[in-house]
Amino acid sequence: MVMEQRLLKSVSQLILDTSRCVGCGICLDSCPKDAIVLQNAGVLKGEGAISVDPVKCSYCGICAILCPLRAVKVTVNGEKTLAILDNEGFPQYDFTTSIDEKKCKRCTVCSEVCPEGAIIRDIPIYEGQDPAGAQRHTALTADITMVICLHKCTVCGVCASLCPALSVERDPFTAEKMCFGPIGCPAEKSGIKCNSQSGQIKWEKSLCDACGVCMAACPEEAILEVTRKLKKDPILPGKVTINKENCVTCSWCEKTCPYDAVEVTKFFEGELVIDAEKCPEGCSTCVEICPCHAIFMAAPAGTKGGKKAKKGKKLQLSINQDLCILCGACVNACHGENALTLHRTHINVKGTETDMFKDIAKRLCEKKISSGIDNTADISDVKE
C-alpha cells in the first residue's frame, strides 16, 4: 500500500509492506492523528492488516519509527530522513544486536533460525555446501608436511592417480634403461623435487588436505608421513553480522548460538501471559500470526521423547518468553476472551523523550487483554 502527499516543495510517501505487517497495532496506538485503524486483525502476512486515512495522516513518521517489524516506511522526497527525528522531537529504539567475532565460529545456526532473514553470513562457499565451492582444507590456516622415502618409491604413480596434489613425471623407458626405483637417498621432506633414475614426484602443497589416502594406498609404503598442524584457532574466514534494518530483536539467534557469541537487547520489556483454559478449542490463530514463532502447542506434562499425547490429553498452548517481542499481534487476533494478556513495562529508547513520546509510551504500556470478539474497523481499503 502506498499513500502520497504532494506539496509545493516536498512529496511525502507512506509505504506499508503487507508482507511484513501482522497487525500488532503499535502504529495504531502511537499515531497522534488517529489516522490508522486495524482493518483485518489476525490476517497472515501479505494480506494487509491495517488501513491509513489519507486525510488524517500528517506523514510525521512516528508509525515508521515505532513499527517493530519495519512494515511501515515514510519518505520525504524519496529520502528516509524525518523532520521529527532531525529536530530531536522523538526518540528511537535503543536495542542491541551484536555478534562477538572472537566467539563466533561462523557456523550456520543463527542464519537458519532467524525468522526475518536478518543474519548476513559473509563466509566463502565451500564444497560441503556446493560441489563447485572452495576446497574444505583451504578454510583453515595450517602447515602440512609430507615425508617420502626415496629408497622405497618406484614412481609407480598410484598416489598421483588418487590425489591432485601429487603428480609423477617418469623418464622415458628405452631398451637400454627400463628399471624402476630411485637411487640411494635418505627420506626427505616433500617440496624438494624427488629425482630418481625413473623420474620425479611433485607435490603441490596448496592442494593437499593431509587426508592420508596416498600414504595408505602406496604399494611400497614409501610415503612415511602426512601431517596437518593448525597455525591459528579453527575459525572459518569471513564474518557474520546482523542487519538491523530487518532485525526484530526476537533473540532466536542469541538463544540458539552454541558459542554464546550473540547479544540481543529487545525493544520492549514486559510479559505476555496465556490462559490456555480460555482458548477456544481447536484455535491456533496466535500460533500462526506470531511473527517470531514464540507461541507454540506444547505436549502435555509427562509426554517425553517426542511421543504423542495419550488419548484424551490435548496439546497445550504455550509461549517462549525469550522469543516474544511483545508486539501484540496475537492479542488482537485472539478469539478467546481474556485468553491473552500483554503488559509492556518499559520501552528501550535513545534520544529525547518528549511529551509526545511519553503520552504514546503510556498507551503502549497499558495492559491489553484479548476480547474474543472482532475488534477490526469496517473501513474501505485505501487506494494506492
CSV table of C-alpha atoms in Angstrom, one decimal:
chain,number,residue,atom,x,y,z
A,1,MET,CA,0.0,0.0,0.0
A,2,VAL,CA,1.4,3.4,-1.0
A,3,MET,CA,0.0,6.8,0.0
A,4,GLU,CA,1.4,10.1,-1.3
A,5,GLN,CA,1.1,13.7,-0.3
A,6,ARG,CA,2.3,16.4,-2.8
A,7,LEU,CA,3.1,19.8,-1.5
A,8,LEU,CA,4.8,22.8,-3.2
A,9,LYS,CA,8.3,21.8,-2.1
A,10,SER,CA,8.0,18.2,-1.0
A,11,VAL,CA,6.5,14.9,-1.8
A,12,SER,CA,5.8,12.6,1.2
A,13,GLN,CA,5.1,8.9,0.9
A,14,LEU,CA,3.8,6.3,3.4
A,15,ILE,CA,4.5,2.8,2.3
A,16,LEU,CA,3.1,-0.2,4.0
A,17,ASP,CA,4.8,-3.5,3.3
A,18,THR,CA,2.0,-6.0,3.8
A,19,SER,CA,4.5,-8.9,3.6
A,20,ARG,CA,5.8,-7.8,7.0
A,21,CYS,CA,2.7,-6.3,8.7
A,22,VAL,CA,1.0,-8.7,11.2
A,23,GLY,CA,-1.5,-6.2,12.7
A,24,CYS,CA,0.3,-5.7,16.0
A,25,GLY,CA,-1.4,-2.4,16.5
A,26,ILE,CA,1.6,-0.4,17.7
A,27,CYS,CA,1.2,2.1,14.9
A,28,LEU,CA,-2.4,2.5,15.7
A,29,ASP,CA,-1.7,3.2,19.4
A,30,SER,CA,1.2,5.6,18.5
A,31,CYS,CA,-0.4,7.7,15.7
A,32,PRO,CA,-1.0,11.2,17.1
A,33,LYS,CA,-3.7,11.9,14.4
A,34,ASP,CA,-5.7,8.6,14.9
A,35,ALA,CA,-5.2,8.0,11.2
A,36,ILE,CA,-4.6,4.3,11.4
A,37,VAL,CA,-7.2,1.6,12.1
A,38,LEU,CA,-6.9,-2.2,12.4
A,39,GLN,CA,-8.7,-3.4,9.4
A,40,ASN,CA,-8.1,-7.1,9.5
A,41,ALA,CA,-6.8,-8.5,12.8
A,42,GLY,CA,-5.4,-12.0,12.5
A,43,VAL,CA,-4.6,-12.0,8.8
A,44,LEU,CA,-1.4,-13.6,7.8
A,45,LYS,CA,1.4,-11.6,6.2
A,46,GLY,CA,0.7,-10.3,2.8
A,47,GLU,CA,-3.0,-9.5,3.3
A,48,GLY,CA,-2.9,-6.0,4.8
A,49,ALA,CA,-3.8,-5.8,8.4
A,50,ILE,CA,-4.1,-2.0,8.8
A,51,SER,CA,-5.6,0.9,6.9
A,52,VAL,CA,-4.4,4.5,6.9
A,53,ASP,CA,-6.8,7.5,6.4
A,54,PRO,CA,-5.0,9.8,3.8
A,55,VAL,CA,-7.0,12.8,5.1
A,56,LYS,CA,-5.9,12.5,8.7
A,57,CYS,CA,-2.3,11.3,8.1
A,58,SER,CA,0.3,14.0,8.6
A,59,TYR,CA,3.2,11.8,7.4
A,60,CYS,CA,5.1,12.5,10.6
A,61,GLY,CA,6.7,9.1,10.5
A,62,ILE,CA,6.1,8.0,14.1
A,63,CYS,CA,4.5,4.8,12.9
A,64,ALA,CA,7.6,4.0,10.9
A,65,ILE,CA,9.8,4.8,13.9
A,66,LEU,CA,7.9,2.5,16.3
A,67,CYS,CA,6.9,-0.3,14.0
A,68,PRO,CA,8.9,-3.3,15.4
A,69,LEU,CA,8.6,-5.3,12.1
A,70,ARG,CA,9.7,-2.4,9.8
A,71,ALA,CA,6.5,-2.8,7.9
A,72,VAL,CA,5.9,1.0,7.6
A,73,LYS,CA,8.2,3.4,5.8
A,74,VAL,CA,7.8,7.2,5.4
A,75,THR,CA,9.9,9.1,3.0
A,76,VAL,CA,10.2,12.8,2.1
A,77,ASN,CA,11.3,13.4,-1.5
A,78,GLY,CA,12.5,9.8,-1.6
A,79,GLU,CA,14.6,10.1,1.5
A,80,LYS,CA,14.0,8.3,4.8
A,81,THR,CA,15.0,11.4,6.7
A,82,LEU,CA,12.2,12.6,9.0
A,83,ALA,CA,11.9,16.1,10.4
A,84,ILE,CA,10.7,14.8,13.8
A,85,LEU,CA,14.0,12.9,14.2
A,86,ASP,CA,16.2,15.6,12.8
A,87,ASN,CA,14.8,18.1,15.3
A,88,GLU,CA,15.0,15.6,18.2
A,89,GLY,CA,11.3,15.6,18.5
A,90,PHE,CA,11.1,11.9,19.1
A,91,PRO,CA,13.4,9.1,20.3
A,92,GLN,CA,14.3,5.9,18.5
A,93,TYR,CA,14.5,2.3,19.8
A,94,ASP,CA,17.7,1.6,21.7
A,95,PHE,CA,18.4,-2.0,21.1
A,96,THR,CA,21.4,-4.3,20.8
A,97,THR,CA,22.1,-6.9,18.1
A,98,SER,CA,25.7,-7.8,18.1
A,99,ILE,CA,27.9,-10.8,17.3
A,100,ASP,CA,31.3,-11.3,19.1
A,101,GLU,CA,33.7,-12.1,16.3
A,102,LYS,CA,36.1,-13.8,18.7
A,103,LYS,CA,33.5,-16.2,20.0
A,104,CYS,CA,31.7,-16.7,16.6
A,105,LYS,CA,32.7,-19.9,14.8
A,106,ARG,CA,31.0,-18.9,11.6
A,107,CYS,CA,28.5,-21.8,11.9
A,108,THR,CA,25.1,-21.8,10.2
A,109,VAL,CA,22.8,-21.9,13.2
A,110,CYS,CA,21.8,-18.3,13.6
A,111,SER,CA,21.2,-17.8,9.9
A,112,GLU,CA,18.9,-20.9,9.8
A,113,VAL,CA,16.7,-19.9,12.8
A,114,CYS,CA,16.3,-16.2,12.2
A,115,PRO,CA,12.6,-15.6,11.2
A,116,GLU,CA,13.4,-12.4,9.4
A,117,GLY,CA,16.5,-13.3,7.4
A,118,ALA,CA,18.4,-10.6,9.3
A,119,ILE,CA,21.7,-12.6,9.6
A,120,ILE,CA,24.3,-11.8,7.0
A,121,ARG,CA,26.7,-14.7,6.7
A,122,ASP,CA,29.6,-13.4,4.6
A,123,ILE,CA,31.6,-16.7,4.5
A,124,PRO,CA,33.1,-18.3,1.4
A,125,ILE,CA,31.1,-21.2,0.0
A,126,TYR,CA,32.9,-24.5,0.4
A,127,GLU,CA,32.5,-27.8,-1.3
A,128,GLY,CA,30.3,-29.0,1.5
A,129,GLN,CA,27.6,-26.6,0.5
A,130,ASP,CA,28.2,-26.6,-3.2
A,131,PRO,CA,30.4,-29.0,-5.2
A,132,ALA,CA,31.8,-26.0,-7.1
A,133,GLY,CA,32.7,-24.3,-3.8
A,134,ALA,CA,36.2,-23.8,-2.4
A,135,GLN,CA,38.0,-26.9,-1.1
A,136,ARG,CA,37.4,-27.5,2.5
A,137,HIS,CA,41.1,-27.6,3.6
A,138,THR,CA,41.6,-24.0,2.4
A,139,ALA,CA,39.2,-22.8,5.1
A,140,LEU,CA,41.8,-23.1,7.9
A,141,THR,CA,45.4,-21.9,8.1
A,142,ALA,CA,47.6,-24.9,8.6
A,143,ASP,CA,51.1,-26.2,7.9
A,144,ILE,CA,51.1,-29.5,6.0
A,145,THR,CA,54.1,-31.8,5.9
A,146,MET,CA,54.7,-34.9,3.7
A,147,VAL,CA,57.7,-37.2,4.0
A,148,ILE,CA,58.6,-39.7,1.2
A,149,CYS,CA,61.3,-42.4,1.5
A,150,LEU,CA,63.1,-42.3,-1.9
A,151,HIS,CA,64.6,-45.7,-1.1
A,152,LYS,CA,61.2,-47.2,-1.4
A,153,CYS,CA,59.4,-45.0,-4.1
A,154,THR,CA,59.2,-46.6,-7.5
A,155,VAL,CA,57.5,-43.6,-9.1
A,156,CYS,CA,54.6,-46.0,-10.0
A,157,GLY,CA,52.0,-43.2,-9.9
A,158,VAL,CA,49.3,-44.8,-7.6
A,159,CYS,CA,49.4,-41.7,-5.3
A,160,ALA,CA,49.1,-39.3,-8.2
A,161,SER,CA,46.1,-41.2,-9.6
A,162,LEU,CA,44.3,-40.6,-6.3
A,163,CYS,CA,45.2,-37.0,-5.5
A,164,PRO,CA,45.5,-33.8,-7.5
A,165,ALA,CA,48.2,-32.6,-5.0
A,166,LEU,CA,50.7,-35.3,-6.4
A,167,SER,CA,52.0,-35.7,-9.9
A,168,VAL,CA,54.5,-38.1,-11.4
A,169,GLU,CA,56.8,-37.4,-14.3
A,170,ARG,CA,58.6,-40.5,-15.5
A,171,ASP,CA,61.7,-40.6,-17.6
A,172,PRO,CA,61.0,-42.3,-21.0
A,173,PHE,CA,61.7,-46.0,-21.0
A,174,THR,CA,64.2,-47.3,-23.5
A,175,ALA,CA,65.6,-50.6,-24.4
A,176,GLU,CA,68.8,-49.6,-22.6
A,177,LYS,CA,67.1,-48.2,-19.5
A,178,MET,CA,63.9,-49.5,-18.1
A,179,CYS,CA,64.5,-50.2,-14.4
A,180,PHE,CA,62.1,-48.8,-11.7
A,181,GLY,CA,63.1,-47.3,-8.4
A,182,PRO,CA,65.2,-44.3,-7.1
A,183,ILE,CA,68.9,-44.3,-6.4
A,184,GLY,CA,70.1,-44.4,-2.9
A,185,CYS,CA,68.9,-41.4,-0.9
A,186,PRO,CA,67.5,-40.9,2.7
A,187,ALA,CA,64.0,-39.9,3.3
A,188,GLU,CA,63.4,-36.2,2.5
A,189,LYS,CA,60.5,-33.8,3.2
A,190,SER,CA,58.5,-33.2,0.1
A,191,GLY,CA,58.6,-29.8,-1.6
A,192,ILE,CA,62.0,-30.8,-2.8
A,193,LYS,CA,61.9,-32.5,-6.2
A,194,CYS,CA,62.5,-36.2,-5.8
A,195,ASN,CA,64.8,-37.1,-8.6
A,196,SER,CA,65.3,-40.8,-9.3
A,197,GLN,CA,66.6,-42.8,-12.2
A,198,SER,CA,63.0,-43.4,-13.3
A,199,GLY,CA,61.5,-39.9,-12.9
A,200,GLN,CA,60.3,-37.5,-10.2
A,201,ILE,CA,57.4,-36.8,-7.8
A,202,LYS,CA,55.9,-33.4,-7.5
A,203,TRP,CA,53.7,-32.3,-4.5
A,204,GLU,CA,51.5,-29.2,-4.6
A,205,LYS,CA,51.1,-28.2,-1.0
A,206,SER,CA,48.2,-25.9,-1.6
A,207,LEU,CA,46.1,-28.7,-3.0
A,208,CYS,CA,46.9,-31.2,-0.2
A,209,ASP,CA,44.4,-31.6,2.7
A,210,ALA,CA,46.5,-34.2,4.5
A,211,CYS,CA,43.8,-36.9,4.2
A,212,GLY,CA,46.4,-39.7,4.2
A,213,VAL,CA,44.9,-41.7,1.4
A,214,CYS,CA,48.1,-41.6,-0.6
A,215,MET,CA,50.0,-42.9,2.4
A,216,ALA,CA,47.6,-45.8,2.9
A,217,ALA,CA,47.5,-46.7,-0.8
A,218,CYS,CA,51.2,-46.6,-1.6
A,219,PRO,CA,52.2,-50.2,-2.6
A,220,GLU,CA,55.8,-49.7,-1.3
A,221,GLU,CA,54.8,-47.8,1.9
A,222,ALA,CA,57.2,-45.1,0.6
A,223,ILE,CA,55.0,-42.2,2.0
A,224,LEU,CA,56.0,-42.2,5.6
A,225,GLU,CA,54.1,-39.2,7.0
A,226,VAL,CA,51.3,-36.8,6.1
A,227,THR,CA,50.5,-34.3,8.9
A,228,ARG,CA,48.4,-31.2,9.2
A,229,LYS,CA,49.0,-28.7,12.1
A,230,LEU,CA,46.8,-25.6,12.5
A,231,LYS,CA,48.6,-22.3,12.8
A,232,LYS,CA,45.6,-20.4,14.1
A,233,ASP,CA,42.4,-21.2,16.0
A,234,PRO,CA,40.0,-23.2,13.9
A,235,ILE,CA,37.7,-20.4,12.8
A,236,LEU,CA,36.5,-20.0,9.3
A,237,PRO,CA,37.4,-16.8,7.4
A,238,GLY,CA,34.7,-14.2,6.8
A,239,LYS,CA,32.2,-12.5,9.1
A,240,VAL,CA,28.7,-13.0,10.4
A,241,THR,CA,26.7,-9.8,11.1
A,242,ILE,CA,23.1,-8.8,11.8
A,243,ASN,CA,21.2,-6.4,9.5
A,244,LYS,CA,19.5,-4.1,12.0
A,245,GLU,CA,17.0,-2.9,9.3
A,246,ASN,CA,15.5,-6.4,9.4
A,247,CYS,CA,16.1,-7.5,13.0
A,248,VAL,CA,13.1,-7.5,15.2
A,249,THR,CA,15.0,-8.5,18.4
A,250,CYS,CA,13.3,-11.8,18.8
A,251,SER,CA,16.5,-13.4,20.2
A,252,TRP,CA,16.3,-16.6,18.2
A,253,CYS,CA,20.0,-16.1,17.2
A,254,GLU,CA,21.1,-15.4,20.8
A,255,LYS,CA,19.3,-18.3,22.4
A,256,THR,CA,20.4,-20.9,19.8
A,257,CYS,CA,24.0,-19.8,19.3
A,258,PRO,CA,26.2,-22.8,20.6
A,259,TYR,CA,29.0,-20.4,21.5
A,260,ASP,CA,27.2,-17.5,23.3
A,261,ALA,CA,28.5,-15.1,20.6
A,262,VAL,CA,25.3,-13.2,20.1
A,263,GLU,CA,23.8,-10.4,22.3
A,264,VAL,CA,20.3,-9.0,21.8
A,265,THR,CA,18.5,-6.3,23.8
A,266,LYS,CA,14.8,-6.0,22.9
A,267,PHE,CA,12.6,-3.1,22.0
A,268,PHE,CA,10.2,-3.8,24.8
A,269,GLU,CA,10.3,-5.2,28.3
A,270,GLY,CA,7.3,-6.9,29.8
A,271,GLU,CA,5.4,-10.2,29.6
A,272,LEU,CA,2.7,-12.0,27.6
A,273,VAL,CA,0.6,-14.3,29.7
A,274,ILE,CA,-1.5,-17.1,28.2
A,275,ASP,CA,-4.5,-18.6,29.9
A,276,ALA,CA,-4.9,-21.8,27.9
A,277,GLU,CA,-8.1,-22.8,29.6
A,278,LYS,CA,-9.8,-19.8,28.0
A,279,CYS,CA,-8.6,-20.6,24.5
A,280,PRO,CA,-11.3,-21.7,22.0
A,281,GLU,CA,-11.0,-25.4,21.2
A,282,GLY,CA,-9.1,-26.1,18.0
A,283,CYS,CA,-8.0,-22.5,17.6
A,284,SER,CA,-4.4,-21.8,16.7
A,285,THR,CA,-4.6,-18.2,15.4
A,286,CYS,CA,-2.0,-16.8,17.7
A,287,VAL,CA,0.5,-19.6,16.8
A,288,GLU,CA,0.1,-18.8,13.1
A,289,ILE,CA,0.1,-14.9,13.5
A,290,CYS,CA,3.2,-14.7,15.8
A,291,PRO,CA,6.0,-13.2,13.6
A,292,CYS,CA,8.7,-14.8,15.8
A,293,HIS,CA,7.2,-18.2,16.3
A,294,ALA,CA,7.3,-17.7,20.1
A,295,ILE,CA,3.8,-19.3,20.7
A,296,PHE,CA,3.5,-23.0,20.2
A,297,MET,CA,1.4,-26.0,21.0
A,298,ALA,CA,3.2,-27.9,23.7
A,299,ALA,CA,2.9,-31.6,24.6
A,300,PRO,CA,1.0,-32.2,27.9
A,301,ALA,CA,3.1,-32.8,31.0
A,302,GLY,CA,4.5,-36.3,31.2
A,303,THR,CA,4.9,-36.7,27.5
A,304,LYS,CA,8.6,-37.4,26.7
A,305,GLY,CA,10.8,-38.1,23.8
A,306,GLY,CA,8.5,-36.6,21.2
A,307,LYS,CA,5.9,-39.3,21.9
A,308,LYS,CA,2.3,-38.5,21.1
A,309,ALA,CA,0.0,-37.4,23.9
A,310,LYS,CA,-2.2,-40.1,25.4
A,311,LYS,CA,-5.7,-40.3,24.2
A,312,GLY,CA,-7.8,-37.7,25.9
A,313,LYS,CA,-4.9,-35.4,26.6
A,314,LYS,CA,-4.7,-32.2,24.5
A,315,LEU,CA,-1.8,-30.1,23.3
A,316,GLN,CA,-1.4,-27.0,25.5
A,317,LEU,CA,-0.9,-23.5,24.2
A,318,SER,CA,2.4,-22.2,25.5
A,319,ILE,CA,4.9,-19.4,24.9
A,320,ASN,CA,8.7,-18.9,25.0
A,321,GLN,CA,9.1,-15.5,26.6
A,322,ASP,CA,12.6,-15.3,25.4
A,323,LEU,CA,11.5,-15.2,21.8
A,324,CYS,CA,8.4,-12.9,22.2
A,325,ILE,CA,8.9,-9.3,21.1
A,326,LEU,CA,5.6,-8.1,22.8
A,327,CYS,CA,4.2,-6.8,19.6
A,328,GLY,CA,0.6,-7.7,20.5
A,329,ALA,CA,-0.5,-9.2,17.2
A,330,CYS,CA,-1.6,-12.3,19.0
A,331,VAL,CA,-3.8,-10.3,21.4
A,332,ASN,CA,-5.6,-8.5,18.6
A,333,ALA,CA,-6.2,-11.7,16.7
A,334,CYS,CA,-7.2,-13.9,19.6
A,335,HIS,CA,-10.7,-15.4,19.6
A,336,GLY,CA,-10.7,-16.2,23.3
A,337,GLU,CA,-12.0,-13.8,25.9
A,338,ASN,CA,-9.3,-13.0,28.4
A,339,ALA,CA,-7.1,-15.7,27.0
A,340,LEU,CA,-4.1,-13.5,26.3
A,341,THR,CA,-2.8,-10.6,28.4
A,342,LEU,CA,0.0,-8.3,27.2
A,343,HIS,CA,1.8,-6.0,29.5
A,344,ARG,CA,4.7,-3.9,28.3
A,345,THR,CA,6.5,-2.4,31.3
A,346,HIS,CA,9.3,-0.4,29.5
A,347,ILE,CA,10.3,0.8,26.1
A,348,ASN,CA,14.1,0.9,25.4
A,349,VAL,CA,14.7,4.1,23.5
A,350,LYS,CA,17.6,6.6,22.9
A,351,GLY,CA,17.2,10.3,22.4
A,352,THR,CA,15.0,13.0,23.9
A,353,GLU,CA,11.8,11.5,25.5
A,354,THR,CA,9.5,14.3,24.5
A,355,ASP,CA,6.0,14.8,26.0
A,356,MET,CA,4.5,13.3,22.8
A,357,PHE,CA,6.6,10.2,23.2
A,358,LYS,CA,5.7,9.9,26.9
A,359,ASP,CA,2.0,10.0,26.1
A,360,ILE,CA,2.5,7.3,23.4
A,361,ALA,CA,4.6,5.2,25.7
A,362,LYS,CA,1.9,5.4,28.3
A,363,ARG,CA,-0.6,4.0,25.9
A,364,LEU,CA,1.7,1.3,24.7
A,365,CYS,CA,2.4,0.2,28.3
A,366,GLU,CA,-1.2,-0.2,29.2
A,367,LYS,CA,-2.4,-3.8,29.6
A,368,LYS,CA,-4.0,-5.4,26.6
A,369,ILE,CA,-6.4,-8.3,27.1
A,370,SER,CA,-7.9,-10.3,24.3
A,371,SER,CA,-11.6,-9.6,23.9
A,372,GLY,CA,-12.6,-12.6,22.0
A,373,ILE,CA,-14.6,-10.5,19.5
A,374,ASP,CA,-13.8,-9.0,16.2
A,375,ASN,CA,-12.2,-5.6,17.0
A,376,THR,CA,-11.4,-4.6,13.5
A,377,ALA,CA,-12.8,-1.5,11.9
A,378,ASP,CA,-15.2,-1.6,9.0
A,379,ILE,CA,-13.4,0.7,6.6
A,380,SER,CA,-12.8,0.6,2.9
A,381,ASP,CA,-9.3,-0.1,1.5
A,382,VAL,CA,-7.2,2.9,0.9
A,383,LYS,CA,-6.5,3.3,-2.8
A,384,GLU,CA,-2.9,3.2,-3.9
